[in-house]
Coordinates of C-alpha atoms in Angstrom, one line a residue:
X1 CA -1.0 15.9 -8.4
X2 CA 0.8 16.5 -12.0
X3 CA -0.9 18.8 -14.3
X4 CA -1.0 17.9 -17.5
X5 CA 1.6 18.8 -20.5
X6 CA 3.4 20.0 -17.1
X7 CA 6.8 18.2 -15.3
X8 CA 5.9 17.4 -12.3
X9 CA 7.6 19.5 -10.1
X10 CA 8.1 17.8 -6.4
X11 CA 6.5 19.5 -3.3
X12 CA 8.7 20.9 -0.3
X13 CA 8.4 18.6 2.8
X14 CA 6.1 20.2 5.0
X15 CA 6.2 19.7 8.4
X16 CA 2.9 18.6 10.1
X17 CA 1.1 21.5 11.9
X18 CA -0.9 21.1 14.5
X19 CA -4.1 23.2 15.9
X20 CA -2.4 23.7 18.9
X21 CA -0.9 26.8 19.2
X22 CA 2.8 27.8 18.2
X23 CA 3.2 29.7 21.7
X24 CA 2.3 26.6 23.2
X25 CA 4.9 24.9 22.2
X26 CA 7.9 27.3 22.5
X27 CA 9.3 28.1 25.6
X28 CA 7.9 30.7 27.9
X29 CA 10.3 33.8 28.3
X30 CA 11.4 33.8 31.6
X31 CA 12.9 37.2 33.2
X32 CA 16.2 36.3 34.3
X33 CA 18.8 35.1 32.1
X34 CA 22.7 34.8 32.5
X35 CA 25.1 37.5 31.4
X36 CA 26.6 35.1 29.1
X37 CA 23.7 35.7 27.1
X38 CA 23.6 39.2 27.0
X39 CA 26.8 39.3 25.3
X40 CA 25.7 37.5 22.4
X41 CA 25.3 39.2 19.4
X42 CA 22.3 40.1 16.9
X43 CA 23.7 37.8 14.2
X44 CA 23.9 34.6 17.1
X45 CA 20.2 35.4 18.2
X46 CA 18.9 35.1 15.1
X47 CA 20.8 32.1 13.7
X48 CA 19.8 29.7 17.8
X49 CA 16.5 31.2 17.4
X50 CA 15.8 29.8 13.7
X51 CA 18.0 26.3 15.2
X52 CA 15.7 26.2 17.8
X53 CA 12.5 26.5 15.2
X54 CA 14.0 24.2 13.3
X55 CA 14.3 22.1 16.1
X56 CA 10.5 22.4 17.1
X57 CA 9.6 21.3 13.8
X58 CA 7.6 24.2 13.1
X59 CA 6.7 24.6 9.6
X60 CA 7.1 28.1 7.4
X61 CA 3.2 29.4 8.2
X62 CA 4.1 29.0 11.7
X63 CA 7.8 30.4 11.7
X64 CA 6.6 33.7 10.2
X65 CA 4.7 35.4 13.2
X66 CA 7.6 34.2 15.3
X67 CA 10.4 36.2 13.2
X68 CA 8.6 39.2 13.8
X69 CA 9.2 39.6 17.1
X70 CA 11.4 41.8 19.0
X71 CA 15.1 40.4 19.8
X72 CA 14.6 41.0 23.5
X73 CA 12.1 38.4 23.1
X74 CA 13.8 36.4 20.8
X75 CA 16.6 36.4 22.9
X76 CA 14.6 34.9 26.1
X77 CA 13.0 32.4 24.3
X78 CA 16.8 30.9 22.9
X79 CA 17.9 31.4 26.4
X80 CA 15.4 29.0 28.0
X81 CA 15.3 26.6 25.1
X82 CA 19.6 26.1 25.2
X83 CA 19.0 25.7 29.7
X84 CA 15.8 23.2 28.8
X85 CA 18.6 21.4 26.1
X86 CA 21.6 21.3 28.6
X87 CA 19.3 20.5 31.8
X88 CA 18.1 17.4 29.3
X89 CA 21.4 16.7 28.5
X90 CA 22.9 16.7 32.2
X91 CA 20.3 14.2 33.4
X92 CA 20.7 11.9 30.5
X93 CA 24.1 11.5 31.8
X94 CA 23.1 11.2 35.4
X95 CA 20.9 8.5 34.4
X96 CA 23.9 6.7 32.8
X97 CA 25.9 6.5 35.7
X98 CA 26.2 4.0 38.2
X99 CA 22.5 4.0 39.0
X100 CA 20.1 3.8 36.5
X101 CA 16.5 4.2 37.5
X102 CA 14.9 4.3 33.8
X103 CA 12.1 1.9 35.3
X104 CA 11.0 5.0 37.5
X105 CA 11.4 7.7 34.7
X106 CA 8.5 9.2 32.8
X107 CA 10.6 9.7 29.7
X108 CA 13.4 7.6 28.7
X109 CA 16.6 9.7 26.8
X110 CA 17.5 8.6 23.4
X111 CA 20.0 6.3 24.2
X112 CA 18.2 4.8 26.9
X113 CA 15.8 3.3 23.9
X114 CA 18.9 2.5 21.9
X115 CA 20.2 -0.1 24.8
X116 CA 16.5 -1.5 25.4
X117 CA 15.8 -2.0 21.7
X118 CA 19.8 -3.8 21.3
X119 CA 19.3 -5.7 24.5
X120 CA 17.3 -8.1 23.0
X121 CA 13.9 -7.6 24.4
X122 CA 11.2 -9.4 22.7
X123 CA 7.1 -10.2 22.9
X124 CA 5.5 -7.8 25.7
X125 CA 8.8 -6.1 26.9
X126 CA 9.7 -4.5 23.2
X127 CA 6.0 -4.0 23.1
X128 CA 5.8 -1.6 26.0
X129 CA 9.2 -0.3 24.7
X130 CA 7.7 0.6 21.2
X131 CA 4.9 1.9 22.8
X132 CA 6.6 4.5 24.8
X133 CA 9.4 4.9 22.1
X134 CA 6.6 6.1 19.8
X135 CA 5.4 8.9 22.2
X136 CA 8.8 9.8 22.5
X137 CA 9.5 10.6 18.9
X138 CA 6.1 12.5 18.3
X139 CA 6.4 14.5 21.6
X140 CA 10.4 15.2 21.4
X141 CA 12.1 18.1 19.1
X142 CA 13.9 17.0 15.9
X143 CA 17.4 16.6 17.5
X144 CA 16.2 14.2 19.6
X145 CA 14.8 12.3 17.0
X146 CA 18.0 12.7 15.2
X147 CA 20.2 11.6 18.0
X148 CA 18.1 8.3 18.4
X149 CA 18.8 8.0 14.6
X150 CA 22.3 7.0 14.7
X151 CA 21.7 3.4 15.8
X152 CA 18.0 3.9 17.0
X153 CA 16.8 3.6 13.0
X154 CA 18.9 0.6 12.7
X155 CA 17.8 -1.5 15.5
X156 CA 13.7 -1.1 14.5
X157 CA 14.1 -1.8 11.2
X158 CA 16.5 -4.9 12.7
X159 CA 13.1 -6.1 15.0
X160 CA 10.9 -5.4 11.7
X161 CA 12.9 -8.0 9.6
X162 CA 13.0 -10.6 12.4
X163 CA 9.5 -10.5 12.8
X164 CA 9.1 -10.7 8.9
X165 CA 10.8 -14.3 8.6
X166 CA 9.5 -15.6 11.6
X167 CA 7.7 -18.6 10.4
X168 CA 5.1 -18.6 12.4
X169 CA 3.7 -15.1 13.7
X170 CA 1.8 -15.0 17.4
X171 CA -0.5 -12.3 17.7
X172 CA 1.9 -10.0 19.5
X173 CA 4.4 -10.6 16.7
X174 CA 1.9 -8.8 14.2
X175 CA 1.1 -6.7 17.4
X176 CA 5.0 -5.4 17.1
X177 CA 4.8 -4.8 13.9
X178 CA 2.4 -2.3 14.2
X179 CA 3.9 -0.3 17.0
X180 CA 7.2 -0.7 14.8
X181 CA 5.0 0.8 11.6
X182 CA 3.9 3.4 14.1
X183 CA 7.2 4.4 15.5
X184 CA 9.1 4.5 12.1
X185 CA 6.1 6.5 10.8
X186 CA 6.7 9.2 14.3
X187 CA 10.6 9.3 12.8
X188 CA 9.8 10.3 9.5
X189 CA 7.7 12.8 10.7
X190 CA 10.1 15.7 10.0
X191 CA 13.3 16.6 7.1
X192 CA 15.8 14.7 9.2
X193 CA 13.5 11.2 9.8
X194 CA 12.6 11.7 6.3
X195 CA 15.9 11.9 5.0
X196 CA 17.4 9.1 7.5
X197 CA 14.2 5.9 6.0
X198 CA 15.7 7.1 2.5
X199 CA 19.1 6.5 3.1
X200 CA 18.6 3.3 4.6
X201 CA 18.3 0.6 1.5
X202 CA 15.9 -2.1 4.1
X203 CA 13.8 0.5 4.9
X204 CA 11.6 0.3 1.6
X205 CA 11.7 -3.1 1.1
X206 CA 10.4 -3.8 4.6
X207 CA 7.8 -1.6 4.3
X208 CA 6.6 -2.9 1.4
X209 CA 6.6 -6.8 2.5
X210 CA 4.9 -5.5 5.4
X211 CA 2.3 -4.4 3.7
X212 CA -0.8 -7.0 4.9
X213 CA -4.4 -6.7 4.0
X214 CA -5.5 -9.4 6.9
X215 CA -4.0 -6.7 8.7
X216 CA -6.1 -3.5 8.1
X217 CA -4.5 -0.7 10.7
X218 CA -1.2 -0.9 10.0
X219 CA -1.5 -1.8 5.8
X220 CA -3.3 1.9 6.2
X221 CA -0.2 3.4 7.8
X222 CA 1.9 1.9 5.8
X223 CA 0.1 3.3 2.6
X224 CA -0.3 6.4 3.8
X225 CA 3.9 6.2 4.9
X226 CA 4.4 5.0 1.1
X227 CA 2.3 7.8 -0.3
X228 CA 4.0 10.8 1.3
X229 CA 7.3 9.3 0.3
X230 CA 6.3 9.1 -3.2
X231 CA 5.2 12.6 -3.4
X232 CA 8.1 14.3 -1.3
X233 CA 10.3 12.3 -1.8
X234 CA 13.6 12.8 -3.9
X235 CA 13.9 12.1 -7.9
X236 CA 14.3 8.7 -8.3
X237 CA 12.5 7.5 -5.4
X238 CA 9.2 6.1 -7.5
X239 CA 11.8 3.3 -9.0
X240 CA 12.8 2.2 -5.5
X241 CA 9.2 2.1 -4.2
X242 CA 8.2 -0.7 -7.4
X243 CA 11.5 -2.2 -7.2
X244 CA 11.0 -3.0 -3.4
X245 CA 7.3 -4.0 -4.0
X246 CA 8.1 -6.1 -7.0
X247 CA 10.8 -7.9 -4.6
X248 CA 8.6 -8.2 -1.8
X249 CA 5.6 -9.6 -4.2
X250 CA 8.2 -12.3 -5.5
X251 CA 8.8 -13.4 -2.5
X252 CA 5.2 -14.1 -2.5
X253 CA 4.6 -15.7 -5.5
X254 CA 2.0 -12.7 -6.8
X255 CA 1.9 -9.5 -8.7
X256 CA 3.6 -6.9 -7.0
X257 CA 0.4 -4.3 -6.5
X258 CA -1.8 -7.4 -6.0
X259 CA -1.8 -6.4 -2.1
X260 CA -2.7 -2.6 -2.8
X261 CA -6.1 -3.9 -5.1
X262 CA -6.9 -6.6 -2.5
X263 CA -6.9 -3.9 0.0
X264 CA -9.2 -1.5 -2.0
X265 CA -11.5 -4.5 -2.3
X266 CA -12.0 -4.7 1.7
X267 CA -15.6 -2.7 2.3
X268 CA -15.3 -3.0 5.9
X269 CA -12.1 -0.8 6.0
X270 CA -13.3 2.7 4.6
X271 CA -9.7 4.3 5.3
X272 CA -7.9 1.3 3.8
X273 CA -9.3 1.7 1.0
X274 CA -9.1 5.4 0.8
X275 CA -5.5 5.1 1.6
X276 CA -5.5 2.7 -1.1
X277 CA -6.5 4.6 -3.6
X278 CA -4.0 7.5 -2.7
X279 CA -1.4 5.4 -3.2
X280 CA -2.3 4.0 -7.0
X281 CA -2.8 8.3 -7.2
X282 CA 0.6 8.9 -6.3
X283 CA 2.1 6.0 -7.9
X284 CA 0.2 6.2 -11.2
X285 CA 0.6 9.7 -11.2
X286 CA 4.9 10.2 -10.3
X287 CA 6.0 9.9 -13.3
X288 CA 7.1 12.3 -15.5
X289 CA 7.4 10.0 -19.1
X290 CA 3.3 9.9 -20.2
X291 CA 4.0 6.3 -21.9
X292 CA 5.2 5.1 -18.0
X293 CA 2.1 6.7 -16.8
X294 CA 0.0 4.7 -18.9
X295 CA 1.8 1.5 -18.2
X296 CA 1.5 1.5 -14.1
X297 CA -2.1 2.3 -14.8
X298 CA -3.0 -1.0 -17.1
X299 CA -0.8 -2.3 -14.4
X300 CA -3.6 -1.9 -12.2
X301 CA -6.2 -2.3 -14.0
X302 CA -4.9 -5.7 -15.3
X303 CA -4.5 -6.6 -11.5
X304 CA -8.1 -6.4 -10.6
X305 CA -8.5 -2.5 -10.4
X306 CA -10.9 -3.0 -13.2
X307 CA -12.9 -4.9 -12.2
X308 CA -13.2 -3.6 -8.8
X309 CA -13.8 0.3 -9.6
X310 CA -17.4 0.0 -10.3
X311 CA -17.9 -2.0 -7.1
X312 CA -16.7 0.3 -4.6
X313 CA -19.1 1.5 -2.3
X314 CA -17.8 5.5 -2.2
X315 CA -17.3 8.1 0.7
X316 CA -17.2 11.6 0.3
X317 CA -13.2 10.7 0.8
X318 CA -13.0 7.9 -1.2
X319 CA -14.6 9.9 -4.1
X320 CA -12.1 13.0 -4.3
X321 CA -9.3 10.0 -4.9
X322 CA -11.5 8.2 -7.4
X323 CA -12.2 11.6 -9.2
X324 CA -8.2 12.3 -9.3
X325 CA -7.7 8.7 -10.7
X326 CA -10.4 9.0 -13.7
X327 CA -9.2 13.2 -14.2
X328 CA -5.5 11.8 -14.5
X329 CA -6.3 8.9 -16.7
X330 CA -8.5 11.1 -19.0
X331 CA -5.7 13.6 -19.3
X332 CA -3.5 11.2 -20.3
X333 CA -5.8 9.8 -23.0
X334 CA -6.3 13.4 -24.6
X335 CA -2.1 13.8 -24.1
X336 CA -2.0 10.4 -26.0
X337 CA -4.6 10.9 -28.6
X338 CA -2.4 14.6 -29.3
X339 CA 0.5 12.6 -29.8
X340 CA -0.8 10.2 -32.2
X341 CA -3.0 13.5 -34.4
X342 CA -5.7 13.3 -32.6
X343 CA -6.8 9.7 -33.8
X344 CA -8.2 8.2 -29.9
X345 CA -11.0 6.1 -31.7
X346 CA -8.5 4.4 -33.8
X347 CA -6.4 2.7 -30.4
X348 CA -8.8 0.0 -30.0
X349 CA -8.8 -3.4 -32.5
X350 CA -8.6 -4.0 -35.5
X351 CA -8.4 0.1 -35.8
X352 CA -5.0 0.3 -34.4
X353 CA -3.7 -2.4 -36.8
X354 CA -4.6 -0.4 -39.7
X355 CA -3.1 2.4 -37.9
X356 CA 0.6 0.6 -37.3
X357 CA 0.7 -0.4 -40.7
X358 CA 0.1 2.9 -42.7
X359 CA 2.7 4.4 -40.0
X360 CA 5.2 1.9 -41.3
X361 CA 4.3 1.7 -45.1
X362 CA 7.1 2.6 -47.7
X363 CA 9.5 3.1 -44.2
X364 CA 12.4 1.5 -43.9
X365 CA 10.1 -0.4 -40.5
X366 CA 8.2 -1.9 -42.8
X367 CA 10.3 -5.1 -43.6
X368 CA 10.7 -5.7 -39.8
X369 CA 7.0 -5.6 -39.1
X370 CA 6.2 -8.0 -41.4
X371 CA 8.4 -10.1 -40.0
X372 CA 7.5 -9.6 -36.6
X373 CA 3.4 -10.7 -37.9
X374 CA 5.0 -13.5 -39.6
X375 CA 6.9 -14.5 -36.6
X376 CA 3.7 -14.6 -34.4
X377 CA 1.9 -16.7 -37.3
X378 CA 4.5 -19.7 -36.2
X379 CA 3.3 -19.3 -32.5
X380 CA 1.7 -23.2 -32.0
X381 CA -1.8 -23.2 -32.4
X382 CA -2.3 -24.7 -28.9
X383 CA -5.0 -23.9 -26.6
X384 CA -2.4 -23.2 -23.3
X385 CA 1.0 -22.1 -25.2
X386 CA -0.5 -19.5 -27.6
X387 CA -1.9 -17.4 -24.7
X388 CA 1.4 -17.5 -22.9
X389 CA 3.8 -16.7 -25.9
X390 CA 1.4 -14.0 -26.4
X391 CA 1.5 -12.6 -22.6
X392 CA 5.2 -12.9 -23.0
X393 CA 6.5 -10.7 -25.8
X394 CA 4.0 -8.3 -24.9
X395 CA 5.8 -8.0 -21.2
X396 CA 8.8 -8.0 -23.8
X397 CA 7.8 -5.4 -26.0
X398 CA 6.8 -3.6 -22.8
X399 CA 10.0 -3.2 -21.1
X400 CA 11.6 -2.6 -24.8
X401 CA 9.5 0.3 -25.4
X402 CA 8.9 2.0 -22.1
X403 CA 12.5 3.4 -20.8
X404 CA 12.8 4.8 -17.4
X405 CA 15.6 6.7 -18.6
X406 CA 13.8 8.3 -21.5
X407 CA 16.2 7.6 -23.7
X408 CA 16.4 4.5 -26.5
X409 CA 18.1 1.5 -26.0
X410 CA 21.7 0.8 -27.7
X411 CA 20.3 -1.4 -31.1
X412 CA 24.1 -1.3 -31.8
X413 CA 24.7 -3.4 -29.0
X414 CA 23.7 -6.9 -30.4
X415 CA 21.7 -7.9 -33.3
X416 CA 20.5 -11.3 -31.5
X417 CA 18.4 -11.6 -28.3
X418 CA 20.2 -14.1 -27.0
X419 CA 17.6 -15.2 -24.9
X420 CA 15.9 -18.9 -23.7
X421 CA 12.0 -18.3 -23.5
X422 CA 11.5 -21.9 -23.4
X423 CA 11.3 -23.1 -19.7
X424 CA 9.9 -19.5 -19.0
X425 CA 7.1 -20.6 -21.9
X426 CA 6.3 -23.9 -19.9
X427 CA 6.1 -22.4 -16.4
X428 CA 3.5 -20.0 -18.0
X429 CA 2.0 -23.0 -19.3
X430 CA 1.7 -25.1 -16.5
X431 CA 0.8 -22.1 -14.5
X432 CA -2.0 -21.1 -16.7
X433 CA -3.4 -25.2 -16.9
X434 CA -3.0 -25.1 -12.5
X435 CA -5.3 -22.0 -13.0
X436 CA -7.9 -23.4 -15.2
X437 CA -7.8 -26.3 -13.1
X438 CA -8.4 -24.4 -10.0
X439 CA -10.9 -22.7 -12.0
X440 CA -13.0 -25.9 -12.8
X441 CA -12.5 -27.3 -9.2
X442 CA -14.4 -24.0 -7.8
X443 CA -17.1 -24.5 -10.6
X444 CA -17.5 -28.6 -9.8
X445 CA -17.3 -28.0 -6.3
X446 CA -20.2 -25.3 -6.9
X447 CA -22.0 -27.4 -8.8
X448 CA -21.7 -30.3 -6.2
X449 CA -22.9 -28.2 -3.8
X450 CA -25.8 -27.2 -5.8
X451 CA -26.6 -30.7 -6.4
X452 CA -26.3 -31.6 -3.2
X453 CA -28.3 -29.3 -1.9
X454 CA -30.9 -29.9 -4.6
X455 CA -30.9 -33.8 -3.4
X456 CA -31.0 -33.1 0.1
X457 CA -34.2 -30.7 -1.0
X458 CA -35.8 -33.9 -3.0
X459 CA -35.4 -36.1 -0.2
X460 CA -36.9 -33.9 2.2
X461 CA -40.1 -33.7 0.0
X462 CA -39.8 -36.8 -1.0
X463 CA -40.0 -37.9 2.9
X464 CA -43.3 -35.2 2.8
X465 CA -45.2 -37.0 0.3
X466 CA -44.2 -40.3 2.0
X467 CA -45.7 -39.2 5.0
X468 CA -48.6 -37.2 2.8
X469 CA -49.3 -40.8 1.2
X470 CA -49.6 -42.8 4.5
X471 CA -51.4 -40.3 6.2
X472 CA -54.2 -40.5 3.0
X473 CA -53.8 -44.6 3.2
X474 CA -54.6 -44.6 7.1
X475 CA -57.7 -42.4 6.3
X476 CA -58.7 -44.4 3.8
X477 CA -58.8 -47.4 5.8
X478 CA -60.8 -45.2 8.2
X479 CA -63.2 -44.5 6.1
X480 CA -63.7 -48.3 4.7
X481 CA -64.1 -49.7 8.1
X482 CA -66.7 -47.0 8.8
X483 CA -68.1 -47.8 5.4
X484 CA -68.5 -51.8 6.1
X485 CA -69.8 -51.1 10.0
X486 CA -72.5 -49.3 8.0
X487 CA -73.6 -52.2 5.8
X488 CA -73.6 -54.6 8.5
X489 CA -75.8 -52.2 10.4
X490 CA -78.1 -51.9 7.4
X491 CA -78.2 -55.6 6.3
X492 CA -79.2 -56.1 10.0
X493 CA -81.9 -54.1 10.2
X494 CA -83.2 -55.1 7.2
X495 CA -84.0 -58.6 8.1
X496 CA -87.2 -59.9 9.6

């Protein structure tokens, strides 16, 4: 992560390593080899052998012992990865002759998967298909991934959307989803995948309004999926990441990082909520401009993070994330406080008042802040409105002040805002009443309960005493009747 009074400089893509070894996954030089091959040169060696790397999806570490070899072995290996290419290659075209016997095949080709996926298939079928589609991409080299790309890409992200407006979603609908998460995730897994989800402008936004926290596996994956493309991703990519979670939220009705905090909030799901927090990290974090920084992060924290930080129950995982949040936000403070000479205990009310107004006095900014404080004196002294005028010129003032571009806007452009905040004003309004509403039907129906419960109580020992009071009234009369029996038995013996 971004060190601070550093630009953030974006990481290389990396491809995955794995502990099985690199031998293991090359292929074996064999001891005969056509004469074609022998006839290639040094220079042609070199530049298949690094295709066929490349290829493999072998990462730099891995690459290095491989270069050092001699080029009689370098030279076997290309030789039996071009015959293991065209042998693929011949029976992918066998297969798509007259006969095709796909059903009976352990592996499907490329564009075996492309017809399936555009024939239609739906519920169990595409589940299958997705299944064995995803085992494909993780298991295959990178130009097979990029030859399922050319449509392949297309036609998942074409199911993803159709099972995103469904109406009504059956369990293997959300069952889908995840396979699709899972095999979109396998295609990304190297520069090409990577490069191919970018380009695509649905890919993002699907993502993002798939994002579920009912649905704990595959809101982890897609996290994770949304975390490395933050990080590795190119320049602007951190403004098409919000943009398609703001779009996905409004379709929603909810604050567009609403679904992360919900899903740091689940206790149950340890790696949700570690993946979670990596992606409030790398979101939080991305940006270059320290005022932008600071914004995402109230973002949060105004969403619930806040509230929910002291609560979480932490891991040994969940803690190195939590300590990158608080070192990152504490950096930014000191950055902040450095900006403004070193004057941190002065940011809180009514400090920072005192503090705008001496920055303005005998300025030429002076005259408009006093009439931006007089302006705000007119605000109606009304219980609902004066929050929600409030809440909205500070999301104006917000999006005034804090440029993407890092650059000011053009004051030259008009001299009005030409802008109608009054329905806007009255939607906040009647949103805010629906809340307190809602807010005081929780607390009566708690209350009710409580009463309820406390009656139910009072009755029952109510009932007890009841029972207490006839059971002392029966031995009561008991006790008289023995009482009486005595007396007569006394008065009796007593006469002559």
């Amino acid at each position: 992560f971004r060190k601070t009074g550093m630009k953030k400089e974006k990481p290389l893509i990396q491809h995955p390593t794995d502990p099985i070894s690199t031998q293991a996954e090359l292929p074996l030089p064999q001891p005969f080899f056509d004469e074609r091959s022998m006839n290639l040169s040094e220079k042609e060696i070199i530049d298949l052998f690094e295709k066929m790397m490349e290829d493999m999806n072998l990462n730099e570490d891995r690459k290095a012992p491989l270069r050092e070899k001699d080029l009689s072995t370098k030279r076997e290996m290309v030789v039996q990865y071009v015959s293991a290419a065209a042998k693929s290659v011949s029976d992918t075209v066998n297969r798509s002759g007259g006969l095709r016997n796909s059903k009976h095949e352990c592996t499907l080709s490329s564009q075996e998967y492309v017809h399936e996926l555009r024939s239609g298939i739906t519920d169990e079928k595409l589940f299958n298909c997705l299944e064995s589609l995803r085992v494909s991409l993780t298991s295959n080299p990178v130009s097979w991934v990029n030859n399922f790309g050319h449509e392949g890409l297309g036609l998942l992200l074409e199911h993803l959307e159709k099972l995103l407006d469904k109406k009504q979603q059956e369990n293997i609908d959300k069952r889908n989803q995840y396979k699709l998460i899972q095999c979109l995730k396998a295609f990304m897994n190297n520069k090409y995948g990577l490069q191919r989800i970018l380009g695509d402008e649905r890919s993002l936004l699907l993502l993002a309004r798939t994002i579920d926290p009912k649905q704990t596996n595959m809101m982890t994956e897609i996290v994770k999926i949304l975390s490395a493309i933050c990080i590795i991703g190119e320049e602007n990519i951190l403004d098409k990441i919000l943009a398609a979670m703001t779009i996905a939220a409004e379709r929603n009705n909810k604050e567009r990082f609403a679904p992360i905090v919900e899903g740091l909030e689940n206790h149950e799901a340890q790696q949700l909520q570690v993946a979670c927090m990596q992606l409030i990290n790398a979101l939080v974090t991305s940006p270059d401009d320290l005022d932008f920084r600071i914004h995402l992060r109230n973002e949060f924290l105004r969403c619930g993070l806040k509230k929910i930080l002291p609560e979480i129950k932490k891991t040994e995982e969940l803690d190195i994330q939590l300590k990158v949040f608080n070192e990152n936000k504490d950096e930014d403070a000191i950055e902040l406080s450095h900006r403004l000479e070193d004057i941190r205990a002065e940011m809180e009310y009514p400090f920072v008042y005192h503090l705008l107004s001496n920055m303005v006095k005998d300025t030429s900014s002076e005259s408009y802040f006093l009439s931006i404080l007089q302006h705000l004196l007119l605000i109606r002294n009304d219980y609902y409105i004066r929050p929600q005028y409030y809440k909205v010129i500070e999301e104006c003032v917000s999006q005034v002040v804090l440029h993407r571009s890092g650059t000011d806007p053009d004051f030259g452009y008009s001299r009005r805002l030409d802008v109608d905040f009054t329905q806007l004003i009255d939607q906040c309004v009647d949103k805010a009443k629906v809340e307190e509403s809602e807010q005081k039907a929780v607390e009566y129906s708690k209350k009710f309960d409580e009463e309820f419960s406390a009656r139910q109580e009072a009755q029952a020992e109510s009932q007890k005493k009841e029972e207490k009071i006839k059971e002392l009234e029966s031995k009561i009369q008991t006790l008289e009747t023995q009482v009486n029996l005595q007396r007569t038995s006394n008065y009796s013996a007593n006469q002559p």
